[in-house]
C-alpha cells in the first residue's frame, strides 16, 4: 500500500471549510439573478451604471434602481424579491449578524424568504430594520418613513431612532415615521 501525502488534501479541506463556514458565507455573497425586467431598471457597480436585463447577476456592492415605469424580479434559489416602480436597493458586503442584508433606500419590495430556525434575513431602510426567519412580506420606504406589511410568517421590526422593536404578524403593518410623532 502506498502512502500519499495528505497535506495538500488537508489544506484544500481547510480552505473549503473557511470559504463555506466563515462570515463570507453570508448569503449576500451569493448573487441574485434577474428573472424579469419591465421598464427602465438600472444596475450600478463600482460607479458604472448599466441597463438591467434578464439573466444579469446582482451581487455584493450592487445598487438596483427602478424608474417610475419599471418592475424587477430577482431570484436566489427559492427566494424572491420583487421591486416595484420607483425603488432602490443595495447589497452591502457587510451583513452584521445576518446571513442576508438588503439596504432599501426607496420604494416597495415584495419578498419571499426561505424559512429557517434562526433569523437570517434583514431589510434595512433609513428608518427601520425588518428581520425574519422566513416569510412573505413587503417593505415600503418614502419621505414619510417605512412600513412593513406581513403576508405570511412573522417579522421583527426595529425602529432605528427609538430602539424599540415589535413583531408584525400576518395581515398586520408596522410603521416607523421619518419624524417622531409623524
Tab-separated table of N, CA and C in Angstrom:
chain	number	residue	atom	x	y	z
A	1	UNK	N	0.850	-1.169	0.000
A	1	UNK	CA	0.000	0.000	0.000
A	1	UNK	C	0.888	1.222	0.000
A	2	UNK	N	0.560	2.151	-0.858
A	2	UNK	CA	1.352	3.364	-0.999
A	2	UNK	C	0.751	4.454	-0.127
A	3	UNK	N	1.600	5.122	0.642
A	3	UNK	CA	1.138	6.237	1.468
A	3	UNK	C	1.225	7.529	0.661
A	4	UNK	N	0.150	8.264	0.681
A	4	UNK	CA	0.131	9.552	-0.012
A	4	UNK	C	0.269	10.669	1.007
A	5	UNK	N	0.872	11.741	0.574
A	5	UNK	CA	0.995	12.918	1.436
A	5	UNK	C	-0.391	13.559	1.539
A	6	UNK	N	-0.952	13.608	2.730
A	6	UNK	CA	-2.316	14.137	2.903
A	6	UNK	C	-2.337	15.644	3.116
A	7	UNK	N	-1.178	16.293	3.163
A	7	UNK	CA	-1.159	17.743	3.426
A	7	UNK	C	-1.892	18.557	2.368
A	8	UNK	N	-1.705	18.287	1.052
A	8	UNK	CA	-2.462	19.083	0.069
A	8	UNK	C	-3.966	18.924	0.245
A	9	UNK	N	-4.414	17.685	0.500
A	9	UNK	CA	-5.835	17.452	0.710
A	9	UNK	C	-6.331	18.191	1.945
A	10	UNK	N	-5.549	18.120	3.030
A	10	UNK	CA	-5.911	18.796	4.278
A	10	UNK	C	-5.996	20.300	4.071
A	11	UNK	N	-5.042	20.861	3.335
A	11	UNK	CA	-5.052	22.296	3.049
A	11	UNK	C	-6.303	22.674	2.265
A	12	UNK	N	-6.638	21.865	1.249
A	12	UNK	CA	-7.820	22.120	0.446
A	12	UNK	C	-9.084	22.032	1.296
A	13	UNK	N	-9.161	21.032	2.169
A	13	UNK	CA	-10.311	20.874	3.049
A	13	UNK	C	-10.469	22.074	3.976
A	14	UNK	N	-9.380	22.523	4.580
A	14	UNK	CA	-9.429	23.692	5.470
A	14	UNK	C	-9.838	24.938	4.698
A	15	UNK	N	-9.313	25.103	3.505
A	15	UNK	CA	-9.677	26.270	2.684
A	15	UNK	C	-11.155	26.253	2.345
A	16	UNK	N	-11.692	25.067	2.008
A	16	UNK	CA	-13.113	24.980	1.668
A	16	UNK	C	-13.988	25.228	2.887
A	17	UNK	N	-13.590	24.718	4.054
A	17	UNK	CA	-14.354	24.982	5.273
A	17	UNK	C	-14.361	26.472	5.554
A	18	UNK	N	-13.232	27.128	5.417
A	18	UNK	CA	-13.165	28.575	5.629
A	18	UNK	C	-14.033	29.321	4.646
A	19	UNK	N	-14.046	28.847	3.407
A	19	UNK	CA	-14.849	29.502	2.388
A	19	UNK	C	-16.333	29.371	2.679
A	20	UNK	N	-16.751	28.173	3.096
A	20	UNK	CA	-18.183	27.945	3.287
A	20	UNK	C	-18.680	28.193	4.697
A	21	UNK	N	-17.817	28.305	5.678
A	21	UNK	CA	-18.276	28.466	7.051
A	21	UNK	C	-17.971	29.828	7.626
A	22	UNK	N	-17.134	30.602	6.994
A	22	UNK	CA	-16.739	31.895	7.532
A	22	UNK	C	-17.799	32.945	7.310
A	23	UNK	N	-17.554	34.183	7.804
A	23	UNK	CA	-18.520	35.241	7.633
A	23	UNK	C	-18.805	35.541	6.169
A	24	UNK	N	-17.858	35.223	5.303
A	24	UNK	CA	-18.081	35.471	3.880
A	24	UNK	C	-19.151	34.551	3.317
A	25	UNK	N	-19.525	33.509	4.074
A	25	UNK	CA	-20.583	32.625	3.632
A	25	UNK	C	-21.901	33.371	3.528
A	26	UNK	N	-21.979	34.491	4.191
A	26	UNK	CA	-23.221	35.240	4.167
A	26	UNK	C	-23.861	35.131	2.801
A	27	UNK	N	-25.149	34.843	2.788
A	27	UNK	CA	-25.868	34.699	1.538
A	27	UNK	C	-25.634	35.901	0.636
A	28	UNK	N	-25.308	37.055	1.212
A	28	UNK	CA	-25.030	38.220	0.377
A	28	UNK	C	-23.949	37.919	-0.646
A	29	UNK	N	-23.063	36.948	-0.349
A	29	UNK	CA	-22.009	36.627	-1.302
A	29	UNK	C	-22.535	35.807	-2.475
A	30	UNK	N	-23.737	35.260	-2.360
A	30	UNK	CA	-24.359	34.539	-3.463
A	30	UNK	C	-25.201	35.522	-4.266
A	31	UNK	N	-24.998	35.591	-5.565
A	31	UNK	CA	-25.718	36.605	-6.346
A	31	UNK	C	-27.194	36.290	-6.532
A	32	UNK	N	-27.959	37.354	-6.710
A	32	UNK	CA	-29.348	37.246	-7.125
A	32	UNK	C	-29.333	37.235	-8.650
A	33	UNK	N	-30.299	36.581	-9.261
A	33	UNK	CA	-30.414	36.557	-10.715
A	33	UNK	C	-31.670	37.312	-11.110
A	34	UNK	N	-31.540	38.159	-12.128
A	34	UNK	CA	-32.693	38.900	-12.627
A	34	UNK	C	-33.558	37.939	-13.418
A	35	UNK	N	-34.770	37.697	-12.900
A	35	UNK	CA	-35.707	36.801	-13.583
A	35	UNK	C	-36.546	37.537	-14.606
A	36	UNK	N	-36.905	38.771	-14.270
A	36	UNK	CA	-37.794	39.526	-15.146
A	36	UNK	C	-37.538	41.017	-14.958
A	37	UNK	N	-37.550	41.757	-16.053
A	37	UNK	CA	-37.418	43.211	-16.016
A	37	UNK	C	-38.450	43.790	-16.960
A	38	UNK	N	-39.180	44.786	-16.484
A	38	UNK	CA	-40.049	45.547	-17.382
A	38	UNK	C	-39.786	47.019	-17.104
A	39	UNK	N	-39.696	47.817	-18.154
A	39	UNK	CA	-39.408	49.240	-17.997
A	39	UNK	C	-37.922	49.506	-17.813
A	40	UNK	N	-37.622	50.727	-17.376
A	40	UNK	CA	-36.236	51.179	-17.237
A	40	UNK	C	-35.707	50.865	-15.837
A	41	UNK	N	-34.860	49.835	-15.750
A	41	UNK	CA	-34.223	49.464	-14.490
A	41	UNK	C	-32.719	49.527	-14.700
A	42	UNK	N	-31.988	49.967	-13.666
A	42	UNK	CA	-30.542	50.171	-13.767
A	42	UNK	C	-29.803	49.393	-12.700
A	43	UNK	N	-28.584	48.986	-13.065
A	43	UNK	CA	-27.689	48.256	-12.171
A	43	UNK	C	-26.395	49.056	-12.092
A	44	UNK	N	-25.972	49.387	-10.871
A	44	UNK	CA	-24.746	50.149	-10.677
A	44	UNK	C	-23.795	49.352	-9.801
A	45	UNK	N	-22.554	49.188	-10.281
A	45	UNK	CA	-21.497	48.523	-9.524
A	45	UNK	C	-20.230	49.344	-9.701
A	46	UNK	N	-19.613	49.740	-8.587
A	46	UNK	CA	-18.368	50.496	-8.659
A	46	UNK	C	-18.477	51.780	-9.450
A	47	UNK	N	-19.645	52.413	-9.407
A	47	UNK	CA	-19.849	53.675	-10.107
A	47	UNK	C	-20.244	53.522	-11.565
A	48	UNK	N	-20.165	52.313	-12.126
A	48	UNK	CA	-20.552	52.074	-13.518
A	48	UNK	C	-22.009	51.630	-13.569
A	49	UNK	N	-22.829	52.409	-14.276
A	49	UNK	CA	-24.255	52.114	-14.379
A	49	UNK	C	-24.564	51.501	-15.734
A	50	UNK	N	-25.454	50.504	-15.744
A	50	UNK	CA	-25.876	49.881	-16.999
A	50	UNK	C	-27.337	49.487	-16.894
A	51	UNK	N	-28.012	49.355	-18.045
A	51	UNK	CA	-29.396	48.886	-18.020
A	51	UNK	C	-29.430	47.452	-17.494
A	52	UNK	N	-30.476	47.124	-16.780
A	52	UNK	CA	-30.639	45.786	-16.212
A	52	UNK	C	-31.374	44.913	-17.222
A	53	UNK	N	-30.923	43.654	-17.360
A	53	UNK	CA	-31.546	42.726	-18.301
A	53	UNK	C	-31.748	41.379	-17.628
A	54	UNK	N	-32.710	40.619	-18.134
A	54	UNK	CA	-32.952	39.283	-17.629
A	54	UNK	C	-31.681	38.449	-17.679
A	55	UNK	N	-31.435	37.663	-16.619
A	55	UNK	CA	-30.242	36.833	-16.541
A	55	UNK	C	-29.060	37.511	-15.885
A	56	UNK	N	-29.092	38.850	-15.725
A	56	UNK	CA	-27.995	39.557	-15.057
A	56	UNK	C	-27.850	39.046	-13.630
A	57	UNK	N	-26.637	39.093	-13.113
A	57	UNK	CA	-26.340	38.709	-11.726
A	57	UNK	C	-26.161	39.973	-10.902
A	58	UNK	N	-26.783	39.984	-9.724
A	58	UNK	CA	-26.713	41.122	-8.805
A	58	UNK	C	-26.036	40.629	-7.539
A	59	UNK	N	-24.865	41.188	-7.221
A	59	UNK	CA	-24.114	40.714	-6.069
A	59	UNK	C	-23.681	41.838	-5.152
A	60	UNK	N	-22.741	41.518	-4.280
A	60	UNK	CA	-22.220	42.470	-3.298
A	60	UNK	C	-21.773	43.752	-3.984
A	61	UNK	N	-22.137	44.875	-3.386
A	61	UNK	CA	-21.749	46.182	-3.914
A	61	UNK	C	-22.654	46.697	-5.005
A	62	UNK	N	-23.687	45.950	-5.337
A	62	UNK	CA	-24.608	46.343	-6.407
A	62	UNK	C	-25.709	47.258	-5.886
A	63	UNK	N	-26.108	48.180	-6.749
A	63	UNK	CA	-27.289	49.006	-6.494
A	63	UNK	C	-28.223	48.795	-7.675
A	64	UNK	N	-29.502	48.580	-7.381
A	64	UNK	CA	-30.509	48.407	-8.420
A	64	UNK	C	-31.573	49.465	-8.221
A	65	UNK	N	-31.921	50.158	-9.304
A	65	UNK	CA	-32.978	51.176	-9.241
A	65	UNK	C	-33.997	50.900	-10.343
A	66	UNK	N	-35.251	51.172	-10.017
A	66	UNK	CA	-36.322	51.047	-10.994
A	66	UNK	C	-36.939	52.418	-11.205
A	67	UNK	N	-37.137	52.770	-12.469
A	67	UNK	CA	-37.792	54.035	-12.804
A	67	UNK	C	-39.294	53.897	-12.538
A	68	UNK	N	-40.022	54.991	-12.775
A	68	UNK	CA	-41.460	55.021	-12.495
A	68	UNK	C	-42.245	54.020	-13.329
A	69	UNK	N	-41.641	53.507	-14.412
A	69	UNK	CA	-42.333	52.549	-15.277
A	69	UNK	C	-41.790	51.128	-15.143
A	70	UNK	N	-40.931	50.890	-14.166
A	70	UNK	CA	-40.194	49.615	-14.131
A	70	UNK	C	-40.595	48.716	-12.976
A	71	UNK	N	-40.352	47.433	-13.196
A	71	UNK	CA	-40.535	46.406	-12.168
A	71	UNK	C	-39.462	45.359	-12.428
A	72	UNK	N	-38.862	44.839	-11.332
A	72	UNK	CA	-37.795	43.840	-11.455
A	72	UNK	C	-38.083	42.696	-10.490
A	73	UNK	N	-37.894	41.460	-10.955
A	73	UNK	CA	-37.991	40.290	-10.099
A	73	UNK	C	-36.598	39.663	-10.021
A	74	UNK	N	-36.078	39.552	-8.789
A	74	UNK	CA	-34.780	38.940	-8.530
A	74	UNK	C	-35.012	37.611	-7.813
A	75	UNK	N	-34.194	36.611	-8.129
A	75	UNK	CA	-34.329	35.292	-7.501
A	75	UNK	C	-32.966	34.797	-7.052
A	76	UNK	N	-32.989	34.070	-5.943
A	76	UNK	CA	-31.803	33.375	-5.441
A	76	UNK	C	-32.312	32.088	-4.819
A	77	UNK	N	-32.167	30.979	-5.550
A	77	UNK	CA	-32.778	29.731	-5.106
A	77	UNK	C	-34.284	29.901	-5.089
A	78	UNK	N	-34.923	29.552	-3.963
A	78	UNK	CA	-36.377	29.687	-3.832
A	78	UNK	C	-36.789	31.079	-3.356
A	79	UNK	N	-35.821	31.919	-2.992
A	79	UNK	CA	-36.143	33.266	-2.508
A	79	UNK	C	-36.432	34.189	-3.686
A	80	UNK	N	-37.368	35.113	-3.463
A	80	UNK	CA	-37.762	36.075	-4.497
A	80	UNK	C	-37.820	37.470	-3.903
A	81	UNK	N	-37.457	38.453	-4.723
A	81	UNK	CA	-37.556	39.856	-4.336
A	81	UNK	C	-38.103	40.597	-5.555
A	82	UNK	N	-39.287	41.200	-5.410
A	82	UNK	CA	-39.902	41.951	-6.492
A	82	UNK	C	-39.813	43.431	-6.152
A	83	UNK	N	-39.163	44.190	-7.037
A	83	UNK	CA	-39.018	45.634	-6.850
A	83	UNK	C	-40.111	46.340	-7.642
A	84	UNK	N	-40.863	47.191	-6.968
A	84	UNK	CA	-41.910	47.968	-7.618
A	84	UNK	C	-41.299	49.194	-8.297
A	85	UNK	N	-42.093	49.904	-9.110
A	85	UNK	CA	-41.593	51.127	-9.730
A	85	UNK	C	-41.091	52.125	-8.678
A	86	UNK	N	-40.047	52.868	-9.027
A	86	UNK	CA	-39.508	53.897	-8.141
A	86	UNK	C	-38.818	53.354	-6.904
A	87	UNK	N	-38.135	52.216	-7.028
A	87	UNK	CA	-37.469	51.593	-5.883
A	87	UNK	C	-35.951	51.621	-6.054
A	88	UNK	N	-35.243	51.515	-4.914
A	88	UNK	CA	-33.784	51.441	-4.940
A	88	UNK	C	-33.303	50.548	-3.812
A	89	UNK	N	-32.449	49.576	-4.159
A	89	UNK	CA	-31.846	48.695	-3.147
A	89	UNK	C	-30.342	48.643	-3.363
A	90	UNK	N	-29.643	48.245	-2.306
A	90	UNK	CA	-28.213	47.978	-2.385
A	90	UNK	C	-27.939	46.668	-1.661
A	91	UNK	N	-26.916	45.961	-2.116
A	91	UNK	CA	-26.492	44.730	-1.451
A	91	UNK	C	-25.102	44.983	-0.883
A	92	UNK	N	-25.031	45.229	0.429
A	92	UNK	CA	-23.738	45.545	1.041
A	92	UNK	C	-22.905	44.294	1.297
A	93	UNK	N	-21.607	44.482	1.403
A	93	UNK	CA	-20.719	43.366	1.741
A	93	UNK	C	-20.887	43.000	3.211
A	94	UNK	N	-21.069	43.996	4.054
A	94	UNK	CA	-21.192	43.786	5.500
A	94	UNK	C	-22.625	43.387	5.833
A	95	UNK	N	-22.790	42.242	6.491
A	95	UNK	CA	-24.131	41.773	6.832
A	95	UNK	C	-24.405	41.793	8.328
A	96	UNK	N	-23.438	42.274	9.139
A	96	UNK	CA	-23.647	42.247	10.583
A	96	UNK	C	-23.812	40.811	11.034
A	97	UNK	N	-24.831	40.547	11.851
A	97	UNK	CA	-25.045	39.172	12.308
A	97	UNK	C	-26.101	38.444	11.464
A	98	UNK	N	-26.513	39.049	10.360
A	98	UNK	CA	-27.480	38.422	9.462
A	98	UNK	C	-26.751	37.673	8.354
A	99	UNK	N	-27.396	36.696	7.791
A	99	UNK	CA	-26.834	35.975	6.662
A	99	UNK	C	-27.055	36.776	5.382
A	100	UNK	N	-28.206	37.421	5.269
A	100	UNK	CA	-28.521	38.264	4.116
A	100	UNK	C	-28.980	39.629	4.605
A	101	UNK	N	-28.475	40.663	3.975
A	101	UNK	CA	-28.909	42.031	4.286
A	101	UNK	C	-29.146	42.767	2.966
A	102	UNK	N	-30.297	43.397	2.883
A	102	UNK	CA	-30.649	44.249	1.762
A	102	UNK	C	-30.832	45.650	2.331
A	103	UNK	N	-30.218	46.637	1.718
A	103	UNK	CA	-30.411	48.033	2.113
A	103	UNK	C	-31.417	48.626	1.126
A	104	UNK	N	-32.573	49.037	1.631
A	104	UNK	CA	-33.617	49.601	0.779
A	104	UNK	C	-33.721	51.088	1.065
A	105	UNK	N	-33.463	51.908	0.055
A	105	UNK	CA	-33.472	53.356	0.233
A	105	UNK	C	-34.790	54.000	-0.163
A	106	UNK	N	-35.535	53.354	-1.059
A	106	UNK	CA	-36.734	53.967	-1.597
A	106	UNK	C	-37.620	52.905	-2.228
A	107	UNK	N	-38.923	53.130	-2.222
A	107	UNK	CA	-39.839	52.283	-2.959
A	107	UNK	C	-40.398	51.121	-2.166
A	108	UNK	N	-40.913	50.130	-2.910
A	108	UNK	CA	-41.577	48.981	-2.301
A	108	UNK	C	-40.966	47.683	-2.816
A	109	UNK	N	-40.704	46.772	-1.871
A	109	UNK	CA	-40.227	45.432	-2.186
A	109	UNK	C	-41.242	44.422	-1.682
A	110	UNK	N	-41.468	43.372	-2.457
A	110	UNK	CA	-42.209	42.205	-2.011
A	110	UNK	C	-41.179	41.093	-1.915
A	111	UNK	N	-41.054	40.491	-0.731
A	111	UNK	CA	-40.023	39.482	-0.505
A	111	UNK	C	-40.626	38.155	-0.081
A	112	UNK	N	-40.087	37.090	-0.611
A	112	UNK	CA	-40.418	35.739	-0.171
A	112	UNK	C	-39.095	35.121	0.248
A	113	UNK	N	-38.968	34.847	1.557
A	113	UNK	CA	-37.706	34.417	2.150
A	113	UNK	C	-37.837	32.987	2.662
A	114	UNK	N	-36.811	32.176	2.406
A	114	UNK	CA	-36.792	30.795	2.897
A	114	UNK	C	-36.930	30.750	4.409
A	115	UNK	N	-37.655	29.760	4.909
A	115	UNK	CA	-37.817	29.579	6.353
A	115	UNK	C	-36.608	28.862	6.921
A	116	UNK	N	-36.118	29.373	8.040
A	116	UNK	CA	-35.026	28.752	8.799
A	116	UNK	C	-35.362	28.888	10.272
A	117	UNK	N	-34.665	28.151	11.104
A	117	UNK	CA	-34.945	28.200	12.534
A	117	UNK	C	-34.396	29.471	13.184
A	118	UNK	N	-33.420	30.103	12.558
A	118	UNK	CA	-32.847	31.332	13.125
A	118	UNK	C	-33.144	32.522	12.214
A	119	UNK	N	-33.082	33.720	12.799
A	119	UNK	CA	-33.250	34.928	11.999
A	119	UNK	C	-32.038	35.036	11.080
A	120	UNK	N	-32.300	35.233	9.776
A	120	UNK	CA	-31.192	35.213	8.835
A	120	UNK	C	-31.293	36.244	7.725
A	121	UNK	N	-32.377	36.968	7.633
A	121	UNK	CA	-32.607	37.877	6.507
A	121	UNK	C	-33.070	39.213	7.049
A	122	UNK	N	-32.437	40.295	6.605
A	122	UNK	CA	-32.781	41.630	7.096
A	122	UNK	C	-32.915	42.591	5.923
A	123	UNK	N	-33.966	43.404	5.985
A	123	UNK	CA	-34.105	44.538	5.080
A	123	UNK	C	-33.969	45.776	5.949
A	124	UNK	N	-32.946	46.590	5.679
A	124	UNK	CA	-32.716	47.814	6.441
A	124	UNK	C	-33.086	49.013	5.580
A	125	UNK	N	-33.868	49.923	6.158
A	125	UNK	CA	-34.227	51.174	5.494
A	125	UNK	C	-33.607	52.307	6.312
A	126	UNK	N	-33.741	53.550	5.883
A	126	UNK	CA	-33.221	54.639	6.714
A	126	UNK	C	-33.905	54.742	8.083
A	127	UNK	N	-35.084	54.110	8.246
A	127	UNK	CA	-35.866	54.273	9.464
A	127	UNK	C	-36.016	53.010	10.304
A	128	UNK	N	-35.936	51.830	9.667
A	128	UNK	CA	-36.191	50.595	10.405
A	128	UNK	C	-35.411	49.438	9.823
A	129	UNK	N	-35.391	48.358	10.597
A	129	UNK	CA	-34.860	47.083	10.118
A	129	UNK	C	-35.952	46.040	10.284
A	130	UNK	N	-36.188	45.262	9.233
A	130	UNK	CA	-37.134	44.153	9.274
A	130	UNK	C	-36.312	42.871	9.239
A	131	UNK	N	-36.421	42.055	10.295
A	131	UNK	CA	-35.611	40.849	10.444
A	131	UNK	C	-36.535	39.645	10.463
A	132	UNK	N	-36.183	38.622	9.665
A	132	UNK	CA	-37.074	37.469	9.548
A	132	UNK	C	-36.327	36.145	9.615
A	133	UNK	N	-37.108	35.094	9.939
A	133	UNK	CA	-36.631	33.713	9.861
A	133	UNK	C	-37.088	33.100	8.544
A	134	UNK	N	-38.076	33.676	7.926
A	134	UNK	CA	-38.630	33.184	6.676
A	134	UNK	C	-40.086	33.543	6.588
A	135	UNK	N	-40.475	34.191	5.511
A	135	UNK	CA	-41.827	34.696	5.413
A	135	UNK	C	-42.045	35.359	4.063
A	136	UNK	N	-43.241	35.886	3.873
A	136	UNK	CA	-43.548	36.728	2.723
A	136	UNK	C	-44.025	38.058	3.288
A	137	UNK	N	-43.386	39.150	2.840
A	137	UNK	CA	-43.709	40.463	3.386
A	137	UNK	C	-43.313	41.555	2.404
A	138	UNK	N	-43.852	42.762	2.636
A	138	UNK	CA	-43.456	43.920	1.829
A	138	UNK	C	-42.809	44.950	2.736
A	139	UNK	N	-41.897	45.710	2.155
A	139	UNK	CA	-41.282	46.846	2.843
A	139	UNK	C	-41.435	48.038	1.919
A	140	UNK	N	-41.941	49.149	2.458
A	140	UNK	CA	-42.120	50.371	1.690
A	140	UNK	C	-41.333	51.497	2.348
A	141	UNK	N	-40.629	52.287	1.540
A	141	UNK	CA	-39.858	53.429	2.041
A	141	UNK	C	-40.202	54.644	1.198
A	142	UNK	N	-40.547	55.753	1.867
A	142	UNK	CA	-40.700	57.031	1.179
A	142	UNK	C	-40.317	58.137	2.152
A	143	UNK	N	-40.556	59.385	1.782
A	143	UNK	CA	-40.145	60.512	2.621
A	143	UNK	C	-40.884	60.564	3.961
A	144	UNK	N	-41.992	59.833	4.078
A	144	UNK	CA	-42.763	59.828	5.318
A	144	UNK	C	-42.284	58.782	6.320
A	145	UNK	N	-41.466	57.822	5.854
A	145	UNK	CA	-40.974	56.779	6.743
A	145	UNK	C	-40.966	55.436	6.051
A	146	UNK	N	-41.074	54.366	6.839
A	146	UNK	CA	-41.060	52.999	6.317
A	146	UNK	C	-42.201	52.196	6.916
A	147	UNK	N	-42.672	51.234	6.131
A	147	UNK	CA	-43.744	50.351	6.600
A	147	UNK	C	-43.427	48.923	6.182
A	148	UNK	N	-43.760	47.975	7.062
A	148	UNK	CA	-43.594	46.552	6.785
A	148	UNK	C	-44.966	45.908	6.915
A	149	UNK	N	-45.396	45.222	5.859
A	149	UNK	CA	-46.671	44.509	5.884
A	149	UNK	C	-46.369	43.025	5.719
A	150	UNK	N	-46.890	42.208	6.636
A	150	UNK	CA	-46.614	40.770	6.610
A	150	UNK	C	-47.781	40.027	5.967
A	151	UNK	N	-47.453	39.213	4.967
A	151	UNK	CA	-48.437	38.380	4.290
A	151	UNK	C	-48.478	37.008	4.953
A	152	UNK	N	-47.283	36.471	5.272
A	152	UNK	CA	-47.165	35.135	5.840
A	152	UNK	C	-45.941	35.122	6.753
A	153	UNK	N	-46.040	34.446	7.879
A	153	UNK	CA	-44.896	34.348	8.789
A	153	UNK	C	-44.904	35.440	9.846
A	154	UNK	N	-43.725	35.818	10.290
A	154	UNK	CA	-43.555	36.779	11.377
A	154	UNK	C	-42.310	37.610	11.106
A	155	UNK	N	-42.408	38.934	11.282
A	155	UNK	CA	-41.276	39.830	11.039
A	155	UNK	C	-41.048	40.693	12.270
A	156	UNK	N	-39.807	40.755	12.719
A	156	UNK	CA	-39.442	41.662	13.810
A	156	UNK	C	-39.032	42.990	13.193
A	157	UNK	N	-39.677	44.061	13.632
A	157	UNK	CA	-39.380	45.399	13.116
A	157	UNK	C	-38.754	46.219	14.239
A	158	UNK	N	-37.617	46.842	13.945
A	158	UNK	CA	-36.909	47.674	14.922
A	158	UNK	C	-36.807	49.102	14.404
A	159	UNK	N	-37.192	50.061	15.239
A	159	UNK	CA	-37.118	51.486	14.928
A	159	UNK	C	-35.707	51.968	15.259
A	160	UNK	N	-34.987	52.478	14.258
A	160	UNK	CA	-33.614	52.923	14.482
A	160	UNK	C	-33.523	54.105	15.441
A	161	UNK	N	-34.510	55.027	15.416
A	161	UNK	CA	-34.448	56.228	16.262
A	161	UNK	C	-34.723	55.932	17.725
A	162	UNK	N	-35.747	55.125	17.995
A	162	UNK	CA	-36.146	54.884	19.389
A	162	UNK	C	-35.520	53.614	19.964
A	163	UNK	N	-35.087	52.711	19.086
A	163	UNK	CA	-34.549	51.440	19.547
A	163	UNK	C	-35.630	50.424	19.895
A	164	UNK	N	-36.894	50.821	19.814
A	164	UNK	CA	-37.990	49.893	20.126
A	164	UNK	C	-38.167	48.895	18.989
A	165	UNK	N	-38.656	47.707	19.353
A	165	UNK	CA	-38.936	46.710	18.328
A	165	UNK	C	-40.210	45.971	18.683
A	166	UNK	N	-40.797	45.366	17.685
A	166	UNK	CA	-42.016	44.597	17.892
A	166	UNK	C	-42.191	43.596	16.776
A	167	UNK	N	-43.096	42.650	16.991
A	167	UNK	CA	-43.371	41.626	15.993
A	167	UNK	C	-44.586	42.016	15.170
A	168	UNK	N	-44.479	41.834	13.859
A	168	UNK	CA	-45.589	42.094	12.944
A	168	UNK	C	-46.040	40.738	12.417
A	169	UNK	N	-47.341	40.473	12.588
A	169	UNK	CA	-47.917	39.179	12.219
A	169	UNK	C	-48.671	39.281	10.891
A	170	UNK	N	-49.075	38.150	10.307
A	170	UNK	CA	-49.802	38.175	9.038
A	170	UNK	C	-51.024	39.100	9.099
A	171	UNK	N	-51.155	39.912	8.064
A	171	UNK	CA	-52.265	40.860	7.991
A	171	UNK	C	-51.995	42.165	8.712
A	172	UNK	N	-50.890	42.273	9.435
A	172	UNK	CA	-50.551	43.500	10.159
A	172	UNK	C	-49.500	44.303	9.401
A	173	UNK	N	-49.440	45.600	9.724
A	173	UNK	CA	-48.452	46.502	9.152
A	173	UNK	C	-47.772	47.251	10.278
A	174	UNK	N	-46.454	47.246	10.275
A	174	UNK	CA	-45.671	48.032	11.224
A	174	UNK	C	-45.155	49.270	10.514
A	175	UNK	N	-45.341	50.440	11.142
A	175	UNK	CA	-44.950	51.713	10.519
A	175	UNK	C	-43.972	52.446	11.430
A	176	UNK	N	-42.916	52.998	10.814
A	176	UNK	CA	-41.966	53.860	11.511
A	176	UNK	C	-41.907	55.155	10.722
A	177	UNK	N	-42.419	56.259	11.294
A	177	UNK	CA	-42.394	57.533	10.571
A	177	UNK	C	-40.994	58.126	10.490
A	178	UNK	N	-40.783	58.995	9.507
A	178	UNK	CA	-39.471	59.625	9.345
A	178	UNK	C	-39.202	60.650	10.430
A	179	UNK	N	-40.254	61.215	11.007
A	179	UNK	CA	-40.112	62.167	12.101
A	179	UNK	C	-40.907	61.670	13.306
A	180	UNK	N	-40.403	61.872	14.519
A	180	UNK	CA	-41.141	61.444	15.710
A	180	UNK	C	-42.536	62.041	15.730
A	181	UNK	N	-43.501	61.208	16.046
A	181	UNK	CA	-44.893	61.670	16.128
A	181	UNK	C	-45.524	61.861	14.774
A	182	UNK	N	-44.774	61.535	13.654
A	182	UNK	CA	-45.237	61.749	12.292
A	182	UNK	C	-46.082	60.706	11.824
